[in-house]
PDB file of C-alpha atoms in Angstrom:
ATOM      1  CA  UNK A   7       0.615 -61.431 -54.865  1.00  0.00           C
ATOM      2  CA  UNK A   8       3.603 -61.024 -53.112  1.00  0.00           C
ATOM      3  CA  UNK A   9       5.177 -58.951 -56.434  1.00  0.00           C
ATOM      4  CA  UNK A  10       2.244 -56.826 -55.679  1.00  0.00           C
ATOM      5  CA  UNK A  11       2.705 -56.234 -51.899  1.00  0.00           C
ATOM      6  CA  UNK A  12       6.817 -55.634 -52.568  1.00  0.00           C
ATOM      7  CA  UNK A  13       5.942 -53.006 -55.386  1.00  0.00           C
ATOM      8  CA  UNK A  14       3.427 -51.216 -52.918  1.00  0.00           C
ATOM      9  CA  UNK A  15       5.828 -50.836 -49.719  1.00  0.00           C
ATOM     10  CA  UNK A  16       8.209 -49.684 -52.223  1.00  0.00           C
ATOM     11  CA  UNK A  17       6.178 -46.995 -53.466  1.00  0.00           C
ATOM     12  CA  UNK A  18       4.969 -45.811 -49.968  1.00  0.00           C
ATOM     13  CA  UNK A  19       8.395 -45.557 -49.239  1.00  0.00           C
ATOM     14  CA  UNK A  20       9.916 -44.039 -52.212  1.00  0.00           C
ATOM     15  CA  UNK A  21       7.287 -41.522 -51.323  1.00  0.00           C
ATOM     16  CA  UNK A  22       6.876 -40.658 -47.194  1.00  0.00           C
ATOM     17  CA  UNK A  23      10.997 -40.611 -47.735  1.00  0.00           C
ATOM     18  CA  UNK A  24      12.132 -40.082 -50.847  1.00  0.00           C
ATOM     19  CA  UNK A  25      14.876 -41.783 -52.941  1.00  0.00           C
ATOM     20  CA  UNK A  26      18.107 -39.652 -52.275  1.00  0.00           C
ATOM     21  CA  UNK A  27      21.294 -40.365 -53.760  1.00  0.00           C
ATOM     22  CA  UNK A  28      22.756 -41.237 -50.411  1.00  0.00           C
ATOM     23  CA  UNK A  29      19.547 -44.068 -50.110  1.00  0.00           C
ATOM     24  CA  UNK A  30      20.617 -45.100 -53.595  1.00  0.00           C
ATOM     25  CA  UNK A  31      24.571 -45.445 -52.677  1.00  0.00           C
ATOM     26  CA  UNK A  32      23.881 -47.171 -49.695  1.00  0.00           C
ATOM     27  CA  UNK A  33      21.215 -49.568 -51.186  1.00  0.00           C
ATOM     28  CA  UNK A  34      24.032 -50.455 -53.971  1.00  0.00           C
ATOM     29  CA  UNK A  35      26.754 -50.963 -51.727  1.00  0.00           C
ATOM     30  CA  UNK A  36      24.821 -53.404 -49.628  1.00  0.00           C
ATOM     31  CA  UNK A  37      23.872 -55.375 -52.363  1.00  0.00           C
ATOM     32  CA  UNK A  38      27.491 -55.681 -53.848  1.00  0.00           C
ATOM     33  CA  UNK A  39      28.777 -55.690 -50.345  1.00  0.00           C
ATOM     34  CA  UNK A  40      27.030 -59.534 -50.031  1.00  0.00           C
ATOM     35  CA  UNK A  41      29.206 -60.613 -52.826  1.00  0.00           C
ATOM     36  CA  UNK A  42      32.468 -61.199 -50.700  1.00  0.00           C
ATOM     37  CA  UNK A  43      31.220 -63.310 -47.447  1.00  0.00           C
ATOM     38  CA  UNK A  44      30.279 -66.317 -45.900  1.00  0.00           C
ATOM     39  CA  UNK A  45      27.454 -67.052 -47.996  1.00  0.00           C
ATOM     40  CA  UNK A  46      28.691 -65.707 -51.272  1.00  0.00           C
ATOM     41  CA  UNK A  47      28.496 -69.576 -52.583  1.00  0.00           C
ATOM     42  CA  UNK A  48      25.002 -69.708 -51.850  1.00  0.00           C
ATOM     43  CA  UNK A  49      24.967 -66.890 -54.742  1.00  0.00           C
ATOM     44  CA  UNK A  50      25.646 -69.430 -57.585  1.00  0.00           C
ATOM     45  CA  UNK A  51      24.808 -72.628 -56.146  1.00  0.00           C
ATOM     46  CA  UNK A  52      21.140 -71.931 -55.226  1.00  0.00           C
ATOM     47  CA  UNK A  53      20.013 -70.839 -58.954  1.00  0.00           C
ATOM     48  CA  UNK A  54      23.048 -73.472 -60.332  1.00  0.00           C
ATOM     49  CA  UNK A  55      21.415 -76.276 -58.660  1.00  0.00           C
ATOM     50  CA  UNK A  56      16.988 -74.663 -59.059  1.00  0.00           C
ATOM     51  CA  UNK A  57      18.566 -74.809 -63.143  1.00  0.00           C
ATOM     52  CA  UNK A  58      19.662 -78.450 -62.643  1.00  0.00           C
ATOM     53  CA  UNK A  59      16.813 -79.460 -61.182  1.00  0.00           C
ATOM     54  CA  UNK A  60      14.663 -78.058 -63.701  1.00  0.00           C
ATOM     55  CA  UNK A  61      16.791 -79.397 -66.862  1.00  0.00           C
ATOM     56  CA  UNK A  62      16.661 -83.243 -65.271  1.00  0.00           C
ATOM     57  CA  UNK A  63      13.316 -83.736 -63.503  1.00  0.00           C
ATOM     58  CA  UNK A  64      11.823 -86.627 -64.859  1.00  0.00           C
ATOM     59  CA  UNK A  65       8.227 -85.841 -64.378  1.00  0.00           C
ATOM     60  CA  UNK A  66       6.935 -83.614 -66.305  1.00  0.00           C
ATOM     61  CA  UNK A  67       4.776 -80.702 -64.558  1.00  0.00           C
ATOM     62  CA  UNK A  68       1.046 -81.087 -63.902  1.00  0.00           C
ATOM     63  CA  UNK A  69      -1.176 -80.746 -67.396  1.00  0.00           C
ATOM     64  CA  UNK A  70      -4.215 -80.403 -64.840  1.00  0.00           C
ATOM     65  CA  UNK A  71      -6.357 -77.231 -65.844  1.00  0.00           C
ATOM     66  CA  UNK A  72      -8.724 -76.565 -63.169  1.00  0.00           C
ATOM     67  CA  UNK A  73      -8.860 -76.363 -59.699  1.00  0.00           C
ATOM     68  CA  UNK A  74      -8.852 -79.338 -57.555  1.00  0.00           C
ATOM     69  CA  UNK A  75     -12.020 -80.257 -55.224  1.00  0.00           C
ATOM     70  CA  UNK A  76     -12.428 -82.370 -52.317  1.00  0.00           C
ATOM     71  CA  UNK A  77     -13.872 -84.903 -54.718  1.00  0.00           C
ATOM     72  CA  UNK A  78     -10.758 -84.980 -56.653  1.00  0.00           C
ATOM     73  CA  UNK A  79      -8.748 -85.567 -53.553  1.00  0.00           C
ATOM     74  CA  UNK A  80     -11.095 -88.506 -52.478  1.00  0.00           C
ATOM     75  CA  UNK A  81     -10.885 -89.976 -56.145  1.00  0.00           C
ATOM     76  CA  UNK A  82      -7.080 -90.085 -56.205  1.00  0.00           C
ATOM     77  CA  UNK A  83      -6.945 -91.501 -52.546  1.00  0.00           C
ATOM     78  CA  UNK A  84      -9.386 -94.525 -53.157  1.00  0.00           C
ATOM     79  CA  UNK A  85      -8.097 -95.132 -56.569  1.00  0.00           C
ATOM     80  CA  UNK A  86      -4.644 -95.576 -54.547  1.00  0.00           C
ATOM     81  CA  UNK A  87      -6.032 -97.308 -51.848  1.00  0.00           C
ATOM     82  CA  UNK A  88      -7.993-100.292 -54.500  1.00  0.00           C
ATOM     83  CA  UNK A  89      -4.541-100.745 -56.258  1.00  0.00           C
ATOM     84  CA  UNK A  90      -2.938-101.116 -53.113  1.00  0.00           C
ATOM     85  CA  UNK A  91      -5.342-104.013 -52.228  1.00  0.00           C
ATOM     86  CA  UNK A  92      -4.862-106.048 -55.451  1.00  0.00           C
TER      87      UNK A  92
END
């Protein structure tokens, strides 16, 4: 969804202003501007450490198919609750 709403702004702003070469320059020096700064750490370390994460988690993700009701909620909460009490 949010792919979605990116790729439309970008379209109806490619076209009310138009993608000049100047737009272009200054889009590509911004970007490799951010590469020397403050936060150019945050660069490696926050997909570094999103890749760690997801090479040593020990659970592995949800095999659940469908959606998840009230019911379901209720179920997992009392079933909790009774193994609590024992």
């Amino acid at each position: 969804m949010a792919g979605a709403l990116a790729a439309l702004l970008l379209r109806v702003g490619v076209s009310t202003h138009g993608l000049s070469f100047e737009v272009q320059q200054r889009l590509w020096d911004d970007i490799l501007g951010r590469l020397h700064g403050p936060m150019t750490s945050r660069l490696f370390l926050q997909p570094g450490l999103a890749f760690l994460v997801a090479l040593f988690k020990e659970y592995p993700p949800a095999q659940h198919t469908g959606s998840f009701t009230v019911e379901d909620v209720h179920a997992s909460i009392s079933s909790a609750a009774s193994g609590a009490n024992q």
